[in-house]
Amino acid sequence: MKVSIIIPVYNVGDYIEDCLRSVIRQVYSGDIECIIVDDCGTDNSIALAERLMASYKGPIQFIILHHQHNRGLSAARNTGIDVAQGDYIFFLDSDDELTDDSIATLTKPLETERYDVVLGFVTYRS
């Protein structure tokens, strides 16, 4: 089963590399595509993401989509949905990180049943 991770990006230069590294570290054995939506921020977020992806040689397919002007979080998510090829979609905020087993844990119940929505437990670190 393929999972599409959609990440809207707007002025998150301090966080985007950690966010993307957390996607790269996923232990999920299925297919993952990571769709990054550039919502026209004014910092170096997209340049940092492009640099990280240029050095990445793993199985995750990374895609960057560019808005022509800032359209907001919901529009950025919808842009990602429009091109997503996954059986399931996971929205990841660009200033957040996943634990290494997040996608594997969330897809575990889907091995035996088909669900429309799977919810997980969220923890916050300071």
mmCIF file of N, CA and C in Angstrom:
data_model
loop_
_atom_site.group_PDB
_atom_site.id
_atom_site.type_symbol
_atom_site.label_atom_id
_atom_site.label_comp_id
_atom_site.label_asym_id
_atom_site.label_seq_id
_atom_site.Cartn_x
_atom_site.Cartn_y
_atom_site.Cartn_z
ATOM 1 N N MET A 1 0.847 -1.169 0.000
ATOM 2 C CA MET A 1 0.000 0.000 0.000
ATOM 3 C C MET A 1 0.897 1.238 0.000
ATOM 4 N N LYS A 2 0.483 2.233 -0.753
ATOM 5 C CA LYS A 2 1.247 3.468 -0.889
ATOM 6 C C LYS A 2 0.638 4.561 -0.028
ATOM 7 N N VAL A 3 1.512 5.296 0.668
ATOM 8 C CA VAL A 3 1.102 6.410 1.514
ATOM 9 C C VAL A 3 1.679 7.695 0.926
ATOM 10 N N SER A 4 0.822 8.684 0.773
ATOM 11 C CA SER A 4 1.246 10.008 0.320
ATOM 12 C C SER A 4 1.331 10.924 1.531
ATOM 13 N N ILE A 5 2.518 11.462 1.773
ATOM 14 C CA ILE A 5 2.719 12.428 2.846
ATOM 15 C C ILE A 5 2.746 13.809 2.202
ATOM 16 N N ILE A 6 1.820 14.668 2.608
ATOM 17 C CA ILE A 6 1.712 16.005 2.034
ATOM 18 C C ILE A 6 2.217 17.023 3.054
ATOM 19 N N ILE A 7 3.190 17.838 2.626
ATOM 20 C CA ILE A 7 3.801 18.825 3.514
ATOM 21 C C ILE A 7 3.693 20.216 2.885
ATOM 22 N N PRO A 8 2.779 21.044 3.368
ATOM 23 C CA PRO A 8 2.754 22.443 2.927
ATOM 24 C C PRO A 8 3.949 23.184 3.536
ATOM 25 N N VAL A 9 4.618 24.013 2.739
ATOM 26 C CA VAL A 9 5.821 24.700 3.218
ATOM 27 C C VAL A 9 5.672 26.206 3.030
ATOM 28 N N TYR A 10 5.812 26.923 4.143
ATOM 29 C CA TYR A 10 5.771 28.383 4.126
ATOM 30 C C TYR A 10 6.607 28.911 5.285
ATOM 31 N N ASN A 11 7.755 29.474 4.965
ATOM 32 C CA ASN A 11 8.639 30.110 5.954
ATOM 33 C C ASN A 11 8.952 29.230 7.158
ATOM 34 N N VAL A 12 9.500 28.052 6.892
ATOM 35 C CA VAL A 12 9.861 27.118 7.957
ATOM 36 C C VAL A 12 11.329 26.683 7.836
ATOM 37 N N GLY A 13 12.172 27.614 7.439
ATOM 38 C CA GLY A 13 13.592 27.300 7.250
ATOM 39 C C GLY A 13 14.252 26.680 8.465
ATOM 40 N N ASP A 14 13.806 27.045 9.644
ATOM 41 C CA ASP A 14 14.399 26.489 10.863
ATOM 42 C C ASP A 14 13.978 25.044 11.129
ATOM 43 N N TYR A 15 12.963 24.552 10.445
ATOM 44 C CA TYR A 15 12.377 23.247 10.769
ATOM 45 C C TYR A 15 12.340 22.257 9.613
ATOM 46 N N ILE A 16 12.373 22.719 8.376
ATOM 47 C CA ILE A 16 12.064 21.860 7.237
ATOM 48 C C ILE A 16 13.028 20.681 7.096
ATOM 49 N N GLU A 17 14.302 20.879 7.372
ATOM 50 C CA GLU A 17 15.233 19.760 7.234
ATOM 51 C C GLU A 17 14.926 18.656 8.246
ATOM 52 N N ASP A 18 14.642 19.012 9.485
ATOM 53 C CA ASP A 18 14.290 18.000 10.487
ATOM 54 C C ASP A 18 12.986 17.301 10.107
ATOM 55 N N CYS A 19 12.037 18.050 9.596
ATOM 56 C CA CYS A 19 10.771 17.463 9.159
ATOM 57 C C CYS A 19 11.025 16.418 8.064
ATOM 58 N N LEU A 20 11.783 16.804 7.039
ATOM 59 C CA LEU A 20 12.038 15.885 5.925
ATOM 60 C C LEU A 20 12.902 14.702 6.349
ATOM 61 N N ARG A 21 13.852 14.924 7.235
ATOM 62 C CA ARG A 21 14.654 13.791 7.736
ATOM 63 C C ARG A 21 13.775 12.789 8.478
ATOM 64 N N SER A 22 12.749 13.291 9.158
ATOM 65 C CA SER A 22 11.850 12.366 9.857
ATOM 66 C C SER A 22 11.046 11.526 8.860
ATOM 67 N N VAL A 23 10.768 12.063 7.702
ATOM 68 C CA VAL A 23 10.116 11.280 6.643
ATOM 69 C C VAL A 23 11.101 10.243 6.109
ATOM 70 N N ILE A 24 12.320 10.653 5.860
ATOM 71 C CA ILE A 24 13.353 9.755 5.334
ATOM 72 C C ILE A 24 13.611 8.582 6.275
ATOM 73 N N ARG A 25 13.497 8.796 7.576
ATOM 74 C CA ARG A 25 13.780 7.748 8.566
ATOM 75 C C ARG A 25 12.641 6.737 8.734
ATOM 76 N N GLN A 26 11.551 6.882 8.034
ATOM 77 C CA GLN A 26 10.434 5.966 8.225
ATOM 78 C C GLN A 26 10.843 4.523 7.956
ATOM 79 N N VAL A 27 10.414 3.619 8.829
ATOM 80 C CA VAL A 27 10.741 2.196 8.691
ATOM 81 C C VAL A 27 9.657 1.438 7.929
ATOM 82 N N TYR A 28 8.635 2.111 7.495
ATOM 83 C CA TYR A 28 7.542 1.501 6.735
ATOM 84 C C TYR A 28 8.102 0.810 5.494
ATOM 85 N N SER A 29 7.683 -0.429 5.259
ATOM 86 C CA SER A 29 8.233 -1.194 4.145
ATOM 87 C C SER A 29 7.452 -1.019 2.847
ATOM 88 N N GLY A 30 6.320 -0.332 2.891
ATOM 89 C CA GLY A 30 5.560 -0.059 1.679
ATOM 90 C C GLY A 30 6.083 1.186 0.983
ATOM 91 N N ASP A 31 5.353 1.622 -0.031
ATOM 92 C CA ASP A 31 5.742 2.795 -0.801
ATOM 93 C C ASP A 31 5.307 4.082 -0.104
ATOM 94 N N ILE A 32 6.179 5.072 -0.148
ATOM 95 C CA ILE A 32 5.868 6.404 0.365
ATOM 96 C C ILE A 32 6.225 7.418 -0.716
ATOM 97 N N GLU A 33 5.295 8.333 -0.959
ATOM 98 C CA GLU A 33 5.631 9.511 -1.743
ATOM 99 C C GLU A 33 5.461 10.708 -0.822
ATOM 100 N N CYS A 34 6.361 11.658 -0.939
ATOM 101 C CA CYS A 34 6.322 12.855 -0.106
ATOM 102 C C CYS A 34 6.137 14.050 -1.022
ATOM 103 N N ILE A 35 4.993 14.705 -0.883
ATOM 104 C CA ILE A 35 4.646 15.837 -1.738
ATOM 105 C C ILE A 35 4.835 17.115 -0.933
ATOM 106 N N ILE A 36 5.778 17.923 -1.362
ATOM 107 C CA ILE A 36 6.096 19.183 -0.707
ATOM 108 C C ILE A 36 5.448 20.285 -1.532
ATOM 109 N N VAL A 37 4.621 21.097 -0.883
ATOM 110 C CA VAL A 37 3.933 22.169 -1.597
ATOM 111 C C VAL A 37 4.518 23.509 -1.161
ATOM 112 N N ASP A 38 5.196 24.167 -2.085
ATOM 113 C CA ASP A 38 5.799 25.477 -1.858
ATOM 114 C C ASP A 38 4.692 26.530 -1.941
ATOM 115 N N ASP A 39 4.366 27.123 -0.784
ATOM 116 C CA ASP A 39 3.302 28.125 -0.752
ATOM 117 C C ASP A 39 3.877 29.547 -0.744
ATOM 118 N N CYS A 40 5.007 29.708 -1.436
ATOM 119 C CA CYS A 40 5.593 31.028 -1.716
ATOM 120 C C CYS A 40 6.039 31.786 -0.479
ATOM 121 N N GLY A 41 6.731 31.103 0.385
ATOM 122 C CA GLY A 41 7.320 31.786 1.524
ATOM 123 C C GLY A 41 8.467 32.677 1.080
ATOM 124 N N THR A 42 8.984 33.447 2.006
ATOM 125 C CA THR A 42 10.042 34.401 1.673
ATOM 126 C C THR A 42 11.402 34.006 2.252
ATOM 127 N N ASP A 43 11.490 32.831 2.849
ATOM 128 C CA ASP A 43 12.774 32.392 3.398
ATOM 129 C C ASP A 43 13.387 31.311 2.505
ATOM 130 N N ASN A 44 14.338 30.568 3.024
ATOM 131 C CA ASN A 44 15.069 29.566 2.247
ATOM 132 C C ASN A 44 14.534 28.142 2.426
ATOM 133 N N SER A 45 13.310 27.991 2.852
ATOM 134 C CA SER A 45 12.741 26.669 3.128
ATOM 135 C C SER A 45 12.849 25.720 1.937
ATOM 136 N N ILE A 46 12.421 26.163 0.776
ATOM 137 C CA ILE A 46 12.415 25.291 -0.403
ATOM 138 C C ILE A 46 13.839 24.983 -0.850
ATOM 139 N N ALA A 47 14.737 25.952 -0.784
ATOM 140 C CA ALA A 47 16.141 25.695 -1.133
ATOM 141 C C ALA A 47 16.740 24.633 -0.218
ATOM 142 N N LEU A 48 16.428 24.696 1.066
ATOM 143 C CA LEU A 48 16.912 23.677 2.009
ATOM 144 C C LEU A 48 16.321 22.314 1.679
ATOM 145 N N ALA A 49 15.049 22.274 1.358
ATOM 146 C CA ALA A 49 14.400 21.008 1.001
ATOM 147 C C ALA A 49 15.017 20.434 -0.271
ATOM 148 N N GLU A 50 15.233 21.271 -1.262
ATOM 149 C CA GLU A 50 15.828 20.803 -2.524
ATOM 150 C C GLU A 50 17.238 20.264 -2.307
ATOM 151 N N ARG A 51 18.005 20.929 -1.471
ATOM 152 C CA ARG A 51 19.369 20.463 -1.190
ATOM 153 C C ARG A 51 19.347 19.098 -0.509
ATOM 154 N N LEU A 52 18.457 18.924 0.456
ATOM 155 C CA LEU A 52 18.353 17.638 1.150
ATOM 156 C C LEU A 52 17.916 16.535 0.191
ATOM 157 N N MET A 53 16.941 16.826 -0.639
ATOM 158 C CA MET A 53 16.456 15.818 -1.587
ATOM 159 C C MET A 53 17.500 15.465 -2.637
ATOM 160 N N ALA A 54 18.341 16.412 -3.015
ATOM 161 C CA ALA A 54 19.379 16.153 -4.011
ATOM 162 C C ALA A 54 20.387 15.119 -3.512
ATOM 163 N N SER A 55 20.587 15.066 -2.204
ATOM 164 C CA SER A 55 21.544 14.106 -1.649
ATOM 165 C C SER A 55 20.878 12.787 -1.219
ATOM 166 N N TYR A 56 19.568 12.719 -1.287
ATOM 167 C CA TYR A 56 18.836 11.529 -0.836
ATOM 168 C C TYR A 56 18.825 10.465 -1.924
ATOM 169 N N LYS A 57 19.115 9.226 -1.557
ATOM 170 C CA LYS A 57 19.174 8.121 -2.518
ATOM 171 C C LYS A 57 18.282 6.947 -2.130
ATOM 172 N N GLY A 58 17.266 7.174 -1.328
ATOM 173 C CA GLY A 58 16.430 6.089 -0.829
ATOM 174 C C GLY A 58 15.178 5.857 -1.659
ATOM 175 N N PRO A 59 14.265 5.042 -1.138
ATOM 176 C CA PRO A 59 13.082 4.613 -1.883
ATOM 177 C C PRO A 59 11.911 5.601 -1.900
ATOM 178 N N ILE A 60 11.948 6.624 -1.065
ATOM 179 C CA ILE A 60 10.827 7.559 -1.007
ATOM 180 C C ILE A 60 10.881 8.479 -2.217
ATOM 181 N N GLN A 61 9.729 8.636 -2.863
ATOM 182 C CA GLN A 61 9.639 9.546 -4.001
ATOM 183 C C GLN A 61 9.273 10.937 -3.482
ATOM 184 N N PHE A 62 10.129 11.917 -3.740
ATOM 185 C CA PHE A 62 9.867 13.291 -3.343
ATOM 186 C C PHE A 62 9.415 14.101 -4.550
ATOM 187 N N ILE A 63 8.393 14.909 -4.336
ATOM 188 C CA ILE A 63 7.842 15.769 -5.377
ATOM 189 C C ILE A 63 7.693 17.169 -4.771
ATOM 190 N N ILE A 64 8.124 18.190 -5.499
ATOM 191 C CA ILE A 64 7.885 19.568 -5.053
ATOM 192 C C ILE A 64 6.929 20.227 -6.035
ATOM 193 N N LEU A 65 5.872 20.805 -5.491
ATOM 194 C CA LEU A 65 4.906 21.566 -6.286
ATOM 195 C C LEU A 65 5.017 23.025 -5.858
ATOM 196 N N HIS A 66 4.861 23.935 -6.808
ATOM 197 C CA HIS A 66 5.027 25.360 -6.520
ATOM 198 C C HIS A 66 3.742 26.121 -6.807
ATOM 199 N N HIS A 67 3.268 26.848 -5.813
ATOM 200 C CA HIS A 67 2.178 27.797 -6.037
ATOM 201 C C HIS A 67 2.765 29.047 -6.695
ATOM 202 N N GLN A 68 1.942 29.773 -7.420
ATOM 203 C CA GLN A 68 2.375 31.030 -8.044
ATOM 204 C C GLN A 68 2.358 32.185 -7.043
ATOM 205 N N HIS A 69 1.530 32.059 -6.016
ATOM 206 C CA HIS A 69 1.451 33.052 -4.954
ATOM 207 C C HIS A 69 0.936 32.349 -3.707
ATOM 208 N N ASN A 70 1.106 32.962 -2.557
ATOM 209 C CA ASN A 70 0.672 32.344 -1.311
ATOM 210 C C ASN A 70 -0.836 32.140 -1.322
ATOM 211 N N ARG A 71 -1.262 30.903 -1.043
ATOM 212 C CA ARG A 71 -2.690 30.568 -1.053
ATOM 213 C C ARG A 71 -3.175 30.031 0.278
ATOM 214 N N GLY A 72 -2.286 29.776 1.216
ATOM 215 C CA GLY A 72 -2.687 29.310 2.533
ATOM 216 C C GLY A 72 -2.606 27.802 2.694
ATOM 217 N N LEU A 73 -2.704 27.373 3.951
ATOM 218 C CA LEU A 73 -2.531 25.973 4.326
ATOM 219 C C LEU A 73 -3.519 25.042 3.639
ATOM 220 N N SER A 74 -4.793 25.361 3.668
ATOM 221 C CA SER A 74 -5.800 24.473 3.073
ATOM 222 C C SER A 74 -5.585 24.302 1.579
ATOM 223 N N ALA A 75 -5.297 25.394 0.888
ATOM 224 C CA ALA A 75 -5.052 25.311 -0.552
ATOM 225 C C ALA A 75 -3.805 24.487 -0.843
ATOM 226 N N ALA A 76 -2.769 24.643 -0.018
ATOM 227 C CA ALA A 76 -1.547 23.857 -0.215
ATOM 228 C C ALA A 76 -1.825 22.369 -0.027
ATOM 229 N N ARG A 77 -2.608 22.032 0.978
ATOM 230 C CA ARG A 77 -2.975 20.623 1.173
ATOM 231 C C ARG A 77 -3.782 20.110 -0.010
ATOM 232 N N ASN A 78 -4.718 20.911 -0.496
ATOM 233 C CA ASN A 78 -5.529 20.499 -1.649
ATOM 234 C C ASN A 78 -4.673 20.326 -2.899
ATOM 235 N N THR A 79 -3.673 21.165 -3.085
ATOM 236 C CA THR A 79 -2.752 21.004 -4.212
ATOM 237 C C THR A 79 -2.049 19.649 -4.116
ATOM 238 N N GLY A 80 -1.622 19.283 -2.917
ATOM 239 C CA GLY A 80 -0.988 17.981 -2.721
ATOM 240 C C GLY A 80 -1.944 16.834 -2.986
ATOM 241 N N ILE A 81 -3.167 16.966 -2.513
ATOM 242 C CA ILE A 81 -4.174 15.919 -2.736
ATOM 243 C C ILE A 81 -4.401 15.696 -4.226
ATOM 244 N N ASP A 82 -4.404 16.782 -4.993
ATOM 245 C CA ASP A 82 -4.670 16.687 -6.433
ATOM 246 C C ASP A 82 -3.686 15.792 -7.175
ATOM 247 N N VAL A 83 -2.453 15.689 -6.689
ATOM 248 C CA VAL A 83 -1.454 14.868 -7.381
ATOM 249 C C VAL A 83 -1.108 13.582 -6.632
ATOM 250 N N ALA A 84 -1.615 13.425 -5.426
ATOM 251 C CA ALA A 84 -1.281 12.247 -4.607
ATOM 252 C C ALA A 84 -1.710 10.958 -5.302
ATOM 253 N N GLN A 85 -0.819 9.982 -5.260
ATOM 254 C CA GLN A 85 -1.073 8.665 -5.846
ATOM 255 C C GLN A 85 -1.266 7.577 -4.791
ATOM 256 N N GLY A 86 -1.164 7.953 -3.528
ATOM 257 C CA GLY A 86 -1.234 6.968 -2.459
ATOM 258 C C GLY A 86 -2.631 6.452 -2.197
ATOM 259 N N ASP A 87 -2.674 5.289 -1.555
ATOM 260 C CA ASP A 87 -3.942 4.722 -1.103
ATOM 261 C C ASP A 87 -4.449 5.484 0.115
ATOM 262 N N TYR A 88 -3.518 6.071 0.864
ATOM 263 C CA TYR A 88 -3.836 6.877 2.039
ATOM 264 C C TYR A 88 -3.007 8.145 2.016
ATOM 265 N N ILE A 89 -3.538 9.193 2.630
ATOM 266 C CA ILE A 89 -2.868 10.488 2.701
ATOM 267 C C ILE A 89 -2.583 10.816 4.164
ATOM 268 N N PHE A 90 -1.377 11.314 4.396
ATOM 269 C CA PHE A 90 -0.985 11.771 5.723
ATOM 270 C C PHE A 90 -0.556 13.228 5.589
ATOM 271 N N PHE A 91 -1.165 14.122 6.356
ATOM 272 C CA PHE A 91 -0.773 15.527 6.359
ATOM 273 C C PHE A 91 0.261 15.745 7.445
ATOM 274 N N LEU A 92 1.404 16.291 7.057
ATOM 275 C CA LEU A 92 2.477 16.591 7.999
ATOM 276 C C LEU A 92 2.791 18.076 7.913
ATOM 277 N N ASP A 93 2.702 18.769 9.033
ATOM 278 C CA ASP A 93 3.078 20.179 9.059
ATOM 279 C C ASP A 93 4.591 20.289 8.981
ATOM 280 N N SER A 94 5.058 21.281 8.271
ATOM 281 C CA SER A 94 6.484 21.407 7.979
ATOM 282 C C SER A 94 7.344 21.804 9.175
ATOM 283 N N ASP A 95 6.724 22.129 10.286
ATOM 284 C CA ASP A 95 7.495 22.401 11.502
ATOM 285 C C ASP A 95 7.350 21.265 12.517
ATOM 286 N N ASP A 96 6.856 20.119 12.054
ATOM 287 C CA ASP A 96 6.696 18.937 12.907
ATOM 288 C C ASP A 96 7.583 17.806 12.409
ATOM 289 N N GLU A 97 7.735 16.774 13.227
ATOM 290 C CA GLU A 97 8.515 15.591 12.872
ATOM 291 C C GLU A 97 7.724 14.337 13.202
ATOM 292 N N LEU A 98 7.989 13.282 12.456
ATOM 293 C CA LEU A 98 7.390 11.970 12.710
ATOM 294 C C LEU A 98 8.359 11.112 13.497
ATOM 295 N N THR A 99 7.840 10.238 14.359
ATOM 296 C CA THR A 99 8.695 9.207 14.919
ATOM 297 C C THR A 99 8.998 8.226 13.792
ATOM 298 N N ASP A 100 10.096 7.493 13.907
ATOM 299 C CA ASP A 100 10.544 6.623 12.823
ATOM 300 C C ASP A 100 9.516 5.578 12.410
ATOM 301 N N ASP A 101 8.650 5.185 13.326
ATOM 302 C CA ASP A 101 7.677 4.128 13.033
ATOM 303 C C ASP A 101 6.257 4.656 12.805
ATOM 304 N N SER A 102 6.100 5.959 12.618
ATOM 305 C CA SER A 102 4.754 6.541 12.500
ATOM 306 C C SER A 102 3.933 5.910 11.381
ATOM 307 N N ILE A 103 4.446 5.901 10.181
ATOM 308 C CA ILE A 103 3.669 5.388 9.048
ATOM 309 C C ILE A 103 3.466 3.881 9.178
ATOM 310 N N ALA A 104 4.476 3.155 9.644
ATOM 311 C CA ALA A 104 4.331 1.709 9.851
ATOM 312 C C ALA A 104 3.239 1.417 10.876
ATOM 313 N N THR A 105 3.215 2.177 11.963
ATOM 314 C CA THR A 105 2.216 1.977 13.009
ATOM 315 C C THR A 105 0.813 2.310 12.513
ATOM 316 N N LEU A 106 0.681 3.407 11.789
ATOM 317 C CA LEU A 106 -0.635 3.816 11.294
ATOM 318 C C LEU A 106 -1.178 2.880 10.217
ATOM 319 N N THR A 107 -0.297 2.242 9.459
ATOM 320 C CA THR A 107 -0.768 1.331 8.404
ATOM 321 C C THR A 107 -0.962 -0.102 8.887
ATOM 322 N N LYS A 108 -0.480 -0.430 10.072
ATOM 323 C CA LYS A 108 -0.608 -1.798 10.612
ATOM 324 C C LYS A 108 -2.054 -2.311 10.596
ATOM 325 N N PRO A 109 -3.045 -1.541 11.066
ATOM 326 C CA PRO A 109 -4.426 -2.046 11.032
ATOM 327 C C PRO A 109 -4.950 -2.265 9.612
ATOM 328 N N LEU A 110 -4.327 -1.637 8.644
ATOM 329 C CA LEU A 110 -4.780 -1.739 7.254
ATOM 330 C C LEU A 110 -4.328 -3.027 6.582
ATOM 331 N N GLU A 111 -3.485 -3.790 7.270
ATOM 332 C CA GLU A 111 -3.050 -5.076 6.719
ATOM 333 C C GLU A 111 -4.183 -6.092 6.710
ATOM 334 N N THR A 112 -5.141 -5.928 7.615
ATOM 335 C CA THR A 112 -6.226 -6.900 7.718
ATOM 336 C C THR A 112 -7.610 -6.317 7.434
ATOM 337 N N GLU A 113 -7.740 -5.003 7.489
ATOM 338 C CA GLU A 113 -9.031 -4.339 7.263
ATOM 339 C C GLU A 113 -8.815 -3.101 6.406
ATOM 340 N N ARG A 114 -9.858 -2.705 5.706
ATOM 341 C CA ARG A 114 -9.822 -1.443 4.957
ATOM 342 C C ARG A 114 -10.599 -0.403 5.762
ATOM 343 N N TYR A 115 -9.936 0.700 6.089
ATOM 344 C CA TYR A 115 -10.564 1.783 6.835
ATOM 345 C C TYR A 115 -10.484 3.065 6.016
ATOM 346 N N ASP A 116 -11.456 3.940 6.203
ATOM 347 C CA ASP A 116 -11.414 5.244 5.555
ATOM 348 C C ASP A 116 -10.452 6.185 6.269
ATOM 349 N N VAL A 117 -10.354 6.060 7.587
ATOM 350 C CA VAL A 117 -9.526 6.944 8.402
ATOM 351 C C VAL A 117 -8.818 6.118 9.464
ATOM 352 N N VAL A 118 -7.566 6.435 9.698
ATOM 353 C CA VAL A 118 -6.803 5.836 10.789
ATOM 354 C C VAL A 118 -6.275 6.992 11.638
ATOM 355 N N LEU A 119 -6.484 6.915 12.937
ATOM 356 C CA LEU A 119 -6.021 7.955 13.854
ATOM 357 C C LEU A 119 -4.883 7.429 14.708
ATOM 358 N N GLY A 120 -3.981 8.309 15.066
ATOM 359 C CA GLY A 120 -2.871 7.920 15.915
ATOM 360 C C GLY A 120 -2.801 8.800 17.144
ATOM 361 N N PHE A 121 -1.889 8.474 18.022
ATOM 362 C CA PHE A 121 -1.677 9.216 19.263
ATOM 363 C C PHE A 121 -0.574 10.243 19.009
ATOM 364 N N VAL A 122 -0.764 11.443 19.458
ATOM 365 C CA VAL A 122 0.209 12.518 19.249
ATOM 366 C C VAL A 122 0.862 12.867 20.581
ATOM 367 N N THR A 123 2.169 13.008 20.565
ATOM 368 C CA THR A 123 2.878 13.481 21.753
ATOM 369 C C THR A 123 3.627 14.743 21.387
ATOM 370 N N TYR A 124 3.807 15.591 22.366
ATOM 371 C CA TYR A 124 4.505 16.844 22.157
ATOM 372 C C TYR A 124 5.751 16.870 23.033
ATOM 373 N N ARG A 125 6.845 17.292 22.429
ATOM 374 C CA ARG A 125 8.077 17.471 23.186
ATOM 375 C C ARG A 125 8.397 18.953 23.221
ATOM 376 N N SER A 126 8.950 19.389 24.323
ATOM 377 C CA SER A 126 9.353 20.809 24.388
ATOM 378 C C SER A 126 10.848 20.928 24.341
#
